Amino acid sequence: PFGDITTLMVWQKNVHASNGVVSFWTFFNLLIPSLVNWLVPATVMSFFIPNEKPEGNSDKVTVLRGGFTMIFLFLITISLAVSSHNFLHMPPVLGMLTGLGLLKLLAFTLRKVGEQDYYVKHPVSGESSSYDIFSRISQAEWDTLFFFYGVILSVGGLGLIGYMGMMSSVMYGQWGPTVANIAVGGFSAIVDNIPVMFAVLTMLPDMSIGQWLLATLTAGVGGSMLSIGSAAGVALMGQAHGKYTFFGHLKWTPVIALGYAASIWTHFLINSHLFG
């Protein structure tokens, strides 16, 4: 449920809506369809990509002071996000921010207690510097975050003036929920899956749990049919200039679409009891 932003949005929406939005454990019904969506294109691609093994760095790696504590804090943060929503009925972001606060306390302790022997290397420049949590946060993709904020703000405005209601009437009233939810994946590939899922949650159509799971599945994996349809694709294009491109991804779109169709078929096959 917290492995994808669109799934997290559906899970978190349960705080504000009681009809048709998915609870934490219900998401695990999508485990097998998601595996099918991954295995089908991965199996086909494995016959076409070179059988190569990248050269690794032979340098001895030493875990620096506080490294294992950070791993432990990561697990604690995930647990806090799940627990705060499931048991305390608060948004998962509170658990994540609590984990960030714990990480900042650890970073402060590292700087004060062992700053003289605790240095890290910058992944690009190779320069050594003392650990600074604020410099790590400053390296986040703020442009991407502001893009999502702007799109979600625009969708919210369209919902306020009635366009989302009109869209919901056409898609879920005339097309039917099955066709509409499968189309959500296609829209996600073109627009981006996060604003598309936010639009569906703004419409909040009256659907069965099976249909909400279908919308979650199609939005989550449908965006991967194009490189611009998911945050992972956009981030990778920005980091791997010239190596991972829009047209380089496009040649694999038919294979990814095959996995997309197979995952939908698997969902209908094994989760038919949720469509009542």
XYZ file of N, CA and C in Angstrom:
828
model
N 0.800 -1.225 0.000
C 0.000 0.000 0.000
C 0.837 1.282 0.000
N 2.037 1.230 0.568
C 2.889 2.422 0.580
C 4.029 2.298 -0.418
N 3.961 1.341 -1.349
C 5.023 1.164 -2.325
C 4.879 2.030 -3.560
N 3.753 2.701 -3.709
C 3.509 3.554 -4.873
C 2.694 4.757 -4.419
N 2.958 5.906 -5.006
C 2.287 7.133 -4.564
C 0.787 7.053 -4.813
N 0.388 6.525 -5.980
C -1.043 6.459 -6.280
C -1.768 5.535 -5.298
N -1.126 4.411 -4.944
C -1.732 3.495 -3.975
C -1.825 4.155 -2.610
N -0.791 4.889 -2.250
C -0.804 5.608 -0.981
C -1.941 6.626 -0.931
N -2.219 7.273 -2.066
C -3.307 8.245 -2.119
C -4.652 7.579 -1.868
N -4.865 6.403 -2.449
C -6.126 5.682 -2.252
C -6.248 5.227 -0.807
N -5.153 4.718 -0.257
C -5.169 4.266 1.137
C -5.439 5.422 2.088
N -4.794 6.559 1.868
C -4.949 7.710 2.751
C -6.335 8.328 2.628
N -6.944 8.230 1.464
C -8.276 8.798 1.256
C -9.305 8.164 2.170
N -9.003 6.989 2.700
C -9.919 6.298 3.591
C -10.229 7.094 4.850
N -9.367 8.066 5.191
C -9.611 8.914 6.357
C -10.824 9.803 6.128
N -11.001 10.230 4.885
C -12.033 11.223 4.589
C -13.285 10.621 3.950
N -13.209 9.395 3.490
C -14.353 8.801 2.806
C -14.549 7.382 3.303
N -15.788 6.979 3.426
C -16.084 5.654 3.960
C -16.606 4.698 2.905
N -16.964 5.176 1.714
C -17.562 4.283 0.732
C -16.593 3.983 -0.401
N -16.233 2.723 -0.517
C -15.508 2.262 -1.684
C -14.026 2.501 -1.707
N -13.429 3.169 -0.732
C -11.987 3.396 -0.741
C -11.327 2.281 0.066
N -10.136 1.858 -0.381
C -9.560 0.589 0.061
C -8.824 0.724 1.387
N -8.959 -0.283 2.246
C -8.237 -0.332 3.514
C -6.889 -1.015 3.312
N -6.048 -0.980 4.341
C -4.655 -1.419 4.228
C -4.536 -2.866 3.750
N -5.154 -3.807 4.454
C -4.952 -5.222 4.154
C -5.622 -5.636 2.857
N -6.636 -4.895 2.417
C -7.319 -5.246 1.170
C -6.407 -5.069 -0.040
N -5.417 -4.186 0.066
C -4.495 -3.957 -1.049
C -3.729 -5.219 -1.437
N -3.574 -6.146 -0.499
C -2.787 -7.341 -0.786
C -3.476 -8.268 -1.786
N -4.736 -7.991 -2.118
C -5.391 -8.714 -3.201
C -4.754 -8.397 -4.553
N -4.004 -7.290 -4.612
C -3.335 -6.902 -5.863
C -1.925 -7.471 -5.975
N -1.494 -8.255 -4.993
C -0.126 -8.770 -5.009
C 0.136 -9.637 -6.247
N -0.717 -10.612 -6.490
C -0.499 -11.518 -7.633
C -0.675 -10.787 -8.968
N -1.736 -9.974 -9.170
C -1.807 -9.212 -10.429
C -0.595 -8.311 -10.653
N -0.058 -7.722 -9.595
C 1.119 -6.865 -9.742
C 2.344 -7.684 -10.134
N 2.483 -8.872 -9.559
C 3.583 -9.758 -9.935
C 3.482 -10.157 -11.402
N 2.264 -10.428 -11.857
C 2.063 -10.774 -13.271
C 2.451 -9.602 -14.162
N 2.068 -8.402 -13.755
C 2.410 -7.204 -14.527
C 3.914 -7.007 -14.639
N 4.650 -7.438 -13.631
C 6.116 -7.319 -13.653
C 6.752 -8.477 -14.429
N 6.266 -9.691 -14.207
C 6.912 -10.872 -14.781
C 6.758 -10.962 -16.293
N 5.593 -10.585 -16.825
C 5.358 -10.719 -18.271
C 6.351 -9.872 -19.078
N 6.428 -8.554 -18.869
C 7.420 -7.781 -19.642
C 8.860 -8.129 -19.280
N 9.121 -8.458 -18.002
C 10.494 -8.805 -17.608
C 10.957 -10.070 -18.313
N 10.062 -11.039 -18.451
C 10.421 -12.282 -19.136
C 10.697 -12.035 -20.613
N 9.847 -11.253 -21.265
C 10.038 -10.963 -22.691
C 11.323 -10.165 -22.900
N 11.549 -9.139 -22.056
C 12.734 -8.297 -22.200
C 14.028 -9.083 -21.988
N 13.983 -10.101 -21.138
C 15.195 -10.850 -20.820
C 15.780 -11.551 -22.042
N 14.972 -11.787 -23.078
C 15.457 -12.438 -24.295
C 16.128 -11.447 -25.258
N 15.971 -10.156 -25.009
C 16.460 -9.148 -25.955
C 17.586 -8.275 -25.405
N 17.701 -8.185 -24.103
C 18.757 -7.337 -23.538
C 20.069 -8.125 -23.482
N 21.225 -7.461 -23.583
C 22.517 -8.163 -23.558
C 22.741 -8.883 -22.230
N 23.351 -10.046 -22.306
C 23.682 -10.820 -21.109
C 25.027 -10.345 -20.570
N 24.991 -9.205 -19.893
C 26.208 -8.575 -19.403
C 26.153 -8.409 -17.893
N 27.334 -8.311 -17.315
C 27.440 -8.053 -15.883
C 28.272 -6.802 -15.671
N 27.684 -5.742 -15.153
C 28.441 -4.495 -14.954
C 29.614 -4.699 -14.002
N 30.677 -3.984 -14.262
C 31.850 -4.065 -13.393
C 31.567 -3.353 -12.075
N 31.816 -4.044 -10.998
C 31.593 -3.458 -9.689
C 32.846 -2.814 -9.131
N 32.674 -2.076 -8.068
C 33.805 -1.435 -7.391
C 34.396 -2.427 -6.398
N 35.668 -2.694 -6.517
C 36.319 -3.690 -5.665
C 36.788 -3.116 -4.327
N 36.558 -1.828 -4.110
C 36.978 -1.216 -2.851
C 36.207 -1.812 -1.678
N 36.877 -1.957 -0.569
C 36.235 -2.464 0.628
C 35.274 -1.416 1.185
N 34.052 -1.842 1.456
C 33.017 -0.925 1.936
C 32.870 -1.083 3.439
N 32.944 0.015 4.145
C 32.791 0.009 5.599
C 31.564 0.833 5.975
N 30.714 0.253 6.784
C 29.539 0.983 7.262
C 29.991 1.997 8.296
N 29.724 3.252 8.035
C 30.176 4.304 8.929
C 29.298 4.403 10.170
N 29.755 5.204 11.093
C 29.041 5.395 12.352
C 27.593 5.807 12.102
N 26.669 5.124 12.728
C 25.250 5.455 12.600
C 24.550 4.813 11.426
N 25.274 4.062 10.590
C 24.666 3.476 9.401
C 23.558 2.482 9.725
N 23.831 1.550 10.637
C 22.827 0.549 11.006
C 21.659 1.193 11.758
N 21.943 2.254 12.491
C 20.866 2.981 13.183
C 19.915 3.613 12.181
N 20.457 4.111 11.057
C 19.610 4.692 10.013
C 18.709 3.642 9.385
N 19.246 2.431 9.180
C 18.427 1.345 8.645
C 17.272 1.039 9.605
N 17.593 0.996 10.901
C 16.570 0.746 11.910
C 15.519 1.856 11.911
N 15.957 3.119 11.778
C 15.011 4.237 11.739
C 14.127 4.179 10.501
N 14.672 3.674 9.390
C 13.866 3.507 8.185
C 12.702 2.549 8.452
N 12.997 1.412 9.080
C 11.944 0.439 9.406
C 10.944 1.029 10.398
N 11.441 1.779 11.366
C 10.562 2.426 12.338
C 9.639 3.430 11.649
N 10.174 4.180 10.675
C 9.376 5.183 9.965
C 8.229 4.539 9.197
N 8.512 3.434 8.502
C 7.457 2.725 7.779
C 6.395 2.226 8.759
N 6.840 1.677 9.889
C 5.899 1.179 10.898
C 5.045 2.308 11.460
N 5.660 3.465 11.696
C 4.901 4.611 12.210
C 3.852 5.087 11.212
N 4.209 5.084 9.914
C 3.263 5.533 8.894
C 2.044 4.618 8.838
N 2.295 3.302 8.889
C 1.185 2.340 8.846
C 0.367 2.402 10.123
N 1.037 2.430 11.269
C 0.340 2.396 12.556
C -0.480 3.658 12.797
N 0.081 4.813 12.439
C -0.642 6.060 12.684
C -1.945 6.109 11.899
N -1.968 5.473 10.730
C -3.189 5.486 9.919
C -4.160 4.396 10.347
N -3.640 3.180 10.579
C -4.515 2.045 10.878
C -5.096 2.090 12.283
N -4.284 2.503 13.264
C -4.712 2.414 14.655
C -5.125 3.758 15.250
N -4.464 4.827 14.799
C -4.783 6.147 15.347
C -5.641 6.976 14.405
N -5.889 6.451 13.173
C -6.737 7.122 12.181
C -6.233 8.527 11.849
N -4.918 8.641 11.736
C -4.293 9.889 11.328
C -3.632 9.692 9.972
N -3.390 10.767 9.223
C -2.738 10.629 7.914
C -1.362 9.978 8.045
N -0.985 9.091 7.095
C 0.332 8.432 7.150
C 1.498 9.412 7.135
N 1.269 10.622 6.596
C 2.365 11.596 6.512
C 2.888 11.956 7.896
N 2.037 11.866 8.933
C 2.501 12.189 10.280
C 3.552 11.184 10.743
N 3.336 9.900 10.404
C 4.332 8.893 10.746
C 5.629 9.101 9.991
N 5.528 9.484 8.711
C 6.725 9.732 7.908
C 7.499 10.935 8.440
N 6.792 11.997 8.801
C 7.460 13.192 9.321
C 8.082 12.933 10.692
N 7.446 12.067 11.494
C 8.042 11.680 12.770
C 9.361 10.956 12.538
N 9.372 10.072 11.528
C 10.612 9.384 11.178
C 11.682 10.351 10.698
N 11.263 11.378 9.946
C 12.222 12.394 9.494
C 12.798 13.143 10.687
N 11.963 13.430 11.676
C 12.437 14.098 12.888
C 13.459 13.245 13.640
N 13.205 11.931 13.715
C 14.158 11.024 14.374
C 15.485 10.995 13.607
N 15.398 11.022 12.266
C 16.614 11.031 11.457
C 17.418 12.310 11.692
N 16.733 13.431 11.844
C 17.425 14.691 12.109
C 18.104 14.662 13.481
N 17.457 14.033 14.460
C 18.092 13.902 15.777
C 19.347 13.034 15.687
N 19.268 11.972 14.900
C 20.446 11.119 14.714
C 21.570 11.893 14.020
N 21.220 12.669 12.993
C 22.227 13.450 12.277
C 22.886 14.474 13.200
N 22.084 15.096 14.052
C 22.637 16.060 15.008
C 23.610 15.378 15.972
N 23.225 14.172 16.440
C 24.085 13.421 17.358
C 25.403 13.042 16.688
N 25.320 12.610 15.427
C 26.536 12.216 14.706
C 27.498 13.390 14.543
N 26.944 14.542 14.276
C 27.799 15.723 14.069
C 28.459 16.162 15.374
N 27.751 15.989 16.494
C 28.287 16.461 17.767
C 29.211 15.444 18.430
N 28.890 14.154 18.297
C 29.647 13.126 19.018
C 30.871 12.660 18.241
N 30.703 12.408 16.929
C 31.829 11.834 16.199
C 32.101 12.517 14.890
N 32.008 13.818 14.865
C 32.170 14.555 13.615
C 33.580 14.401 13.046
N 34.580 14.264 13.907
C 35.940 14.228 13.409
C 36.245 12.951 12.619
N 35.500 11.856 12.871
C 35.783 10.619 12.144
C 34.568 10.132 11.354
N 33.601 10.993 11.126
C 32.420 10.586 10.369
C 32.303 11.470 9.136
N 32.773 10.939 8.008
C 32.733 11.672 6.757
C 32.123 10.798 5.678
N 31.447 11.423 4.745
C 30.859 10.703 3.616
C 31.337 11.351 2.328
N 31.355 10.558 1.243
C 31.777 11.055 -0.056
C 30.571 11.415 -0.902
N 30.666 12.545 -1.590
C 29.617 12.950 -2.510
C 29.605 11.974 -3.683
N 28.394 11.455 -4.102
C 28.346 10.427 -5.148
C 28.863 10.890 -6.501
N 28.901 12.199 -6.762
C 29.337 12.701 -8.065
C 30.752 13.266 -7.997
N 30.963 14.225 -7.100
C 32.258 14.899 -7.042
C 33.320 14.080 -6.325
N 32.890 13.168 -5.433
C 33.848 12.372 -4.683
C 34.454 13.096 -3.505
N 34.050 14.334 -3.256
C 34.593 15.112 -2.147
C 34.006 14.625 -0.817
N 34.828 14.600 0.209
C 34.397 14.157 1.529
C 33.876 15.338 2.336
N 32.841 15.086 3.104
C 32.293 16.129 3.966
C 31.589 15.459 5.131
N 31.401 16.184 6.211
C 30.686 15.635 7.356
C 29.211 15.487 7.015
N 28.568 14.532 7.663
C 27.179 14.225 7.344
C 26.263 15.386 7.714
N 25.442 15.808 6.757
C 24.526 16.922 6.969
C 23.179 16.551 6.361
N 22.185 16.296 7.208
C 20.872 15.861 6.729
C 20.212 16.935 5.879
N 20.479 18.219 6.179
C 19.850 19.292 5.420
C 20.376 19.349 3.996
N 21.676 19.054 3.811
C 22.216 19.044 2.451
C 21.642 17.882 1.654
N 21.360 16.751 2.322
C 20.760 15.612 1.633
C 19.336 15.949 1.180
N 18.576 16.612 2.033
C 17.204 16.978 1.677
C 17.194 18.010 0.554
N 18.190 18.881 0.546
C 18.242 19.910 -0.495
C 18.472 19.326 -1.877
N 18.952 18.072 -1.953
C 19.192 17.424 -3.235
C 17.942 16.750 -3.797
N 16.812 16.859 -3.095
C 15.558 16.277 -3.583
C 15.102 16.995 -4.855
N 14.280 16.300 -5.638
C 13.777 16.856 -6.897
C 12.627 17.823 -6.626
N 12.990 19.043 -6.207
C 11.958 20.014 -5.845
C 11.129 20.439 -7.052
N 11.735 20.501 -8.236
C 10.974 20.860 -9.437
C 9.867 19.849 -9.703
N 10.193 18.569 -9.515
C 9.188 17.518 -9.710
C 8.078 17.641 -8.677
N 8.449 17.923 -7.427
C 7.446 18.059 -6.370
C 6.516 19.234 -6.643
N 7.070 20.343 -7.092
C 6.236 21.506 -7.399
C 5.341 21.236 -8.607
N 5.828 20.425 -9.545
C 5.001 20.040 -10.692
C 3.761 19.294 -10.212
N 3.954 18.313 -9.331
C 2.825 17.550 -8.823
C 1.876 18.438 -8.013
N 2.456 19.359 -7.250
C 1.617 20.275 -6.462
C 0.746 21.120 -7.381
N 1.339 21.629 -8.453
C 0.581 22.453 -9.395
C -0.515 21.681 -10.099
N -0.205 20.447 -10.520
C -1.207 19.631 -11.212
C -2.359 19.294 -10.280
N -2.046 18.887 -9.044
C -3.093 18.533 -8.087
C -3.936 19.756 -7.743
N -3.300 20.920 -7.640
C -4.046 22.151 -7.384
C -4.995 22.454 -8.535
N -4.542 22.219 -9.769
C -5.387 22.450 -10.945
C -6.578 21.490 -10.974
N -6.311 20.208 -10.656
C -7.402 19.223 -10.633
C -8.405 19.584 -9.545
N -7.909 20.030 -8.390
C -8.817 20.462 -7.326
C -9.688 21.628 -7.757
N -9.109 22.579 -8.509
C -9.897 23.702 -9.025
C -10.956 23.247 -10.013
N -10.604 22.289 -10.887
C -11.592 21.760 -11.833
C -12.721 21.045 -11.103
N -12.377 20.374 -10.005
C -13.415 19.723 -9.212
C -14.335 20.714 -8.542
N -13.764 21.830 -8.094
C -14.563 22.845 -7.406
C -15.602 23.480 -8.320
N -15.252 23.695 -9.594
C -16.192 24.347 -10.508
C -17.049 23.353 -11.293
N -16.899 22.049 -10.998
C -17.843 21.079 -11.535
C -17.381 20.207 -12.680
N -16.175 20.433 -13.200
C -15.726 19.643 -14.356
C -15.441 18.189 -13.983
N -14.973 17.947 -12.765
C -14.721 16.570 -12.342
C -16.023 15.788 -12.218
N -17.069 16.456 -11.751
C -18.374 15.806 -11.676
C -18.894 15.450 -13.053
N -18.682 16.343 -14.023
C -19.115 16.067 -15.390
C -18.330 14.896 -15.985
N -17.013 14.873 -15.731
C -16.187 13.767 -16.203
C -16.607 12.448 -15.584
N -16.904 12.479 -14.296
C -17.333 11.273 -13.596
C -18.627 10.737 -14.183
N -19.541 11.652 -14.538
C -20.817 11.255 -15.132
C -20.611 10.549 -16.464
N -19.660 11.045 -17.264
C -19.401 10.438 -18.572
C -18.667 9.110 -18.416
N -17.563 9.118 -17.642
C -16.728 7.926 -17.545
C -17.417 6.803 -16.787
N -17.897 7.102 -15.591
C -18.442 6.042 -14.746
C -19.946 5.858 -14.919
N -20.610 6.866 -15.471
C -22.039 6.731 -15.713
C -22.352 6.151 -17.076
N -21.640 6.601 -18.113
C -21.918 6.141 -19.477
C -21.004 4.989 -19.903
N -19.705 5.099 -19.643
C -18.785 4.031 -20.045
C -18.915 2.802 -19.155
N -19.202 3.028 -17.877
C -19.192 1.948 -16.901
C -17.866 1.917 -16.162
N -17.857 1.440 -14.913
C -16.631 1.501 -14.099
C -15.485 0.666 -14.656
N -15.775 -0.493 -15.254
C -14.689 -1.346 -15.761
C -13.939 -0.663 -16.893
N -14.664 -0.166 -17.900
C -14.032 0.519 -19.028
C -13.334 1.782 -18.549
N -13.973 2.520 -17.642
C -13.390 3.764 -17.148
C -12.089 3.504 -16.402
N -12.070 2.486 -15.561
C -10.877 2.208 -14.769
C -9.735 1.663 -15.626
N -10.057 0.903 -16.665
C -9.005 0.456 -17.583
C -8.455 1.655 -18.367
N -9.339 2.592 -18.727
C -8.895 3.795 -19.438
C -8.026 4.676 -18.560
N -8.221 4.595 -17.241
C -7.404 5.371 -16.308
C -5.920 5.077 -16.512
N -5.589 3.809 -16.803
C -4.196 3.454 -17.052
C -3.639 4.128 -18.290
N -4.457 4.204 -19.355
C -4.025 4.900 -20.567
C -3.825 6.386 -20.341
N -4.755 6.991 -19.591
C -4.602 8.409 -19.260
C -3.346 8.641 -18.410
N -3.052 7.693 -17.515
C -1.880 7.820 -16.640
C -0.589 7.839 -17.440
N -0.548 7.047 -18.519
C 0.660 7.001 -19.345
C 0.912 8.331 -20.044
N -0.157 9.042 -20.371
C -0.028 10.295 -21.121
C 0.163 11.488 -20.184
N -0.652 11.554 -19.142
C -0.658 12.724 -18.259
C 0.308 12.544 -17.093
N 0.277 11.429 -16.427
C 1.032 11.041 -15.241
C 0.028 10.425 -14.278
N 0.442 9.345 -13.638
C -0.532 8.599 -12.845
C -0.981 9.317 -11.575
N -0.162 10.217 -11.038
C -0.549 10.891 -9.794
C -1.726 11.844 -9.996
N -1.682 12.780 -10.948
C -2.857 13.637 -11.150
C -4.087 12.874 -11.606
N -3.901 11.782 -12.379
C -5.052 10.986 -12.817
C -5.729 10.330 -11.616
N -4.934 9.748 -10.717
C -5.518 9.138 -9.527
C -6.167 10.188 -8.634
N -5.550 11.360 -8.531
C -6.159 12.429 -7.741
C -7.502 12.838 -8.342
N -7.587 12.840 -9.676
C -8.850 13.168 -10.338
C -9.919 12.140 -10.015
N -9.550 10.846 -10.025
C -10.512 9.786 -9.698
C -10.982 9.929 -8.257
N -10.055 10.238 -7.353
C -10.434 10.410 -5.953
C -11.279 11.658 -5.747
N -11.084 12.668 -6.597
C -11.925 13.868 -6.529
C -13.334 13.553 -7.011
N -13.440 12.740 -8.074
C -14.765 12.296 -8.546
C -15.450 11.426 -7.499
N -14.677 10.538 -6.855
C -15.147 9.602 -5.835
C -16.413 8.859 -6.285
N -16.325 8.115 -7.413
C -17.505 7.366 -7.874
C -17.863 6.245 -6.902
N -19.118 5.878 -6.887
C -19.595 4.808 -6.012
C -19.293 3.470 -6.685
N -18.210 2.810 -6.249
C -17.768 1.561 -6.878
C -17.540 0.492 -5.813
N -17.492 -0.755 -6.275
C -17.167 -1.867 -5.388
C -15.678 -1.851 -5.066
N -15.274 -2.621 -4.060
C -13.864 -2.722 -3.694
C -13.044 -3.245 -4.865
N -13.611 -4.193 -5.610
C -12.899 -4.735 -6.770
C -12.601 -3.671 -7.809
N -13.542 -2.760 -8.039
C -13.327 -1.688 -9.009
C -12.312 -0.669 -8.498
N -12.334 -0.381 -7.191
C -11.328 0.532 -6.635
C -9.932 -0.079 -6.742
N -9.847 -1.384 -6.519
C -8.560 -2.060 -6.687
C -8.131 -2.032 -8.153
N -9.086 -2.161 -9.060
C -8.764 -2.093 -10.490
C -8.226 -0.713 -10.850
N -8.870 0.333 -10.350
C -8.393 1.696 -10.613
C -7.002 1.909 -10.030
N -6.770 1.366 -8.832
C -5.455 1.481 -8.205
C -4.395 0.760 -9.019
N -4.739 -0.438 -9.500
C -3.798 -1.227 -10.305
C -3.483 -0.537 -11.626
N -4.510 -0.094 -12.335
C -4.289 0.494 -13.663
C -3.544 1.819 -13.586
N -3.875 2.639 -12.592
C -3.162 3.917 -12.450
C -1.718 3.689 -12.041
N -1.501 2.717 -11.150
C -0.153 2.470 -10.659
C 0.783 1.922 -11.716
N 0.289 0.983 -12.549
C 1.170 0.340 -13.532
C 0.960 0.858 -14.946
N -0.190 1.470 -15.217
C -0.452 1.984 -16.567
C 0.454 3.145 -16.930
N 0.848 3.940 -15.933
C 1.728 5.066 -16.213
C 3.072 4.649 -16.772
N 3.473 3.402 -16.518
C 4.779 2.933 -16.980
C 4.799 2.603 -18.472
N 3.661 2.662 -19.145
C 3.656 2.382 -20.587
C 4.414 3.451 -21.362
N 4.486 4.668 -20.804
C 5.310 5.732 -21.380
C 6.249 6.243 -20.293
N 7.400 6.745 -20.683
C 8.378 7.203 -19.695
C 7.901 8.428 -18.930
N 6.974 9.184 -19.517
C 6.493 10.405 -18.856
C 5.293 10.128 -17.959
N 4.876 8.869 -17.862
C 3.662 8.549 -17.132
C 3.856 8.213 -15.676
N 5.095 8.154 -15.227
C 5.343 7.832 -13.826
C 6.478 8.684 -13.297
N 6.475 8.888 -11.989
C 7.540 9.683 -11.366
C 8.902 9.012 -11.549
N 8.921 7.667 -11.557
C 10.184 6.945 -11.740
C 10.766 7.216 -13.123
N 9.914 7.202 -14.157
C 10.380 7.455 -15.518
C 10.883 8.876 -15.690
N 10.159 9.833 -15.138
C 10.558 11.237 -15.249
C 11.886 11.466 -14.533
N 12.030 10.882 -13.331
C 13.268 11.049 -12.571
C 14.449 10.399 -13.290
N 14.223 9.221 -13.873
C 15.312 8.520 -14.554
C 15.750 9.257 -15.818
N 14.783 9.839 -16.555
C 15.158 10.624 -17.732
C 16.006 11.828 -17.334
N 15.702 12.403 -16.178
C 16.477 13.546 -15.722
C 17.875 13.174 -15.268
N 18.036 11.965 -14.718
C 19.337 11.563 -14.182
C 20.209 10.866 -15.220
N 19.596 10.118 -16.139
C 20.357 9.343 -17.132
C 20.215 9.984 -18.506
N 20.782 11.163 -18.673
C 20.684 11.899 -19.931
C 21.324 11.098 -21.059
N 20.572 10.916 -22.145
C 21.100 10.244 -23.320
C 21.094 8.733 -23.241
N 20.945 8.172 -22.055
C 20.935 6.713 -21.914
C 19.504 6.176 -21.844
N 18.682 6.849 -21.056
C 17.266 6.470 -20.958
C 16.457 7.626 -21.513
N 15.784 7.386 -22.648
C 15.050 8.449 -23.332
C 13.595 8.031 -23.560
N 12.791 9.006 -23.984
C 11.382 8.741 -24.255
C 11.219 7.679 -25.345
N 11.951 7.836 -26.452
C 11.813 6.893 -27.561
C 12.480 5.554 -27.251
N 13.505 5.571 -26.403
C 14.103 4.312 -25.975
C 13.125 3.478 -25.160
N 12.309 4.154 -24.364
C 11.270 3.477 -23.590
C 10.103 3.058 -24.487
N 9.826 3.879 -25.507
C 8.651 3.660 -26.347
C 8.700 2.308 -27.068
N 9.889 1.829 -27.421
C 9.980 0.565 -28.149
C 9.552 -0.632 -27.295
N 9.541 -0.438 -25.979
C 9.095 -1.504 -25.085
C 7.635 -1.352 -24.666
N 6.968 -0.308 -25.138
C 5.583 -0.064 -24.742
C 4.652 -1.231 -25.049
N 4.729 -1.878 -26.238
C 3.840 -3.030 -26.486
C 4.022 -4.164 -25.481
N 5.263 -4.398 -25.060
C 5.516 -5.466 -24.084
C 4.949 -5.083 -22.716
N 5.133 -3.819 -22.340
C 4.591 -3.350 -21.063
C 3.063 -3.385 -21.091
N 2.481 -3.025 -22.241
C 1.023 -3.081 -22.387
C 0.512 -4.514 -22.273
N 1.308 -5.484 -22.747
C 0.930 -6.892 -22.606
C 0.857 -7.286 -21.133
N 1.845 -6.866 -20.355
C 1.813 -7.118 -18.918
C 0.661 -6.398 -18.245
N 0.342 -5.206 -18.726
C -0.790 -4.421 -18.205
C -2.095 -5.184 -18.398
N -2.302 -5.697 -19.607
C -3.522 -6.454 -19.906
C -3.570 -7.752 -19.100
N -2.425 -8.426 -18.962
C -2.381 -9.686 -18.220
C -2.699 -9.467 -16.742
N -2.229 -8.349 -16.178
C -2.506 -8.078 -14.765
C -3.986 -7.786 -14.537
N -4.633 -7.099 -15.479
C -6.072 -6.826 -15.357
C -6.854 -8.130 -15.436
N -6.492 -8.988 -16.396
C -7.165 -10.279 -16.533
C -6.991 -11.113 -15.264
N -5.780 -11.085 -14.674
C -5.524 -11.841 -13.443
C -6.352 -11.300 -12.289
N -6.486 -9.991 -12.229
C -7.290 -9.381 -11.166
C -8.741 -9.819 -11.258
N -9.309 -9.801 -12.457
C -10.690 -10.257 -12.624
C -10.828 -11.746 -12.303
N -9.781 -12.501 -12.583
C -9.846 -13.954 -12.390
C -9.818 -14.336 -10.920
N -8.895 -13.761 -10.149
C -8.713 -14.207 -8.764
C -9.457 -13.345 -7.753
N -9.900 -12.145 -8.155
C -10.608 -11.265 -7.216
C -12.038 -10.992 -7.639
N -12.634 -11.958 -8.338
C -14.011 -11.771 -8.823
C -14.994 -11.563 -7.684
N -14.694 -12.134 -6.497
C -15.604 -12.012 -5.364
C -15.668 -10.587 -4.815
N -14.733 -9.721 -5.221
C -14.727 -8.338 -4.715
C -15.529 -7.386 -5.583
N -16.113 -7.894 -6.678
C -16.851 -7.032 -7.615
C -18.345 -7.052 -7.361
N -18.770 -7.628 -6.274
C -20.192 -7.723 -5.993
C -20.806 -6.396 -5.577
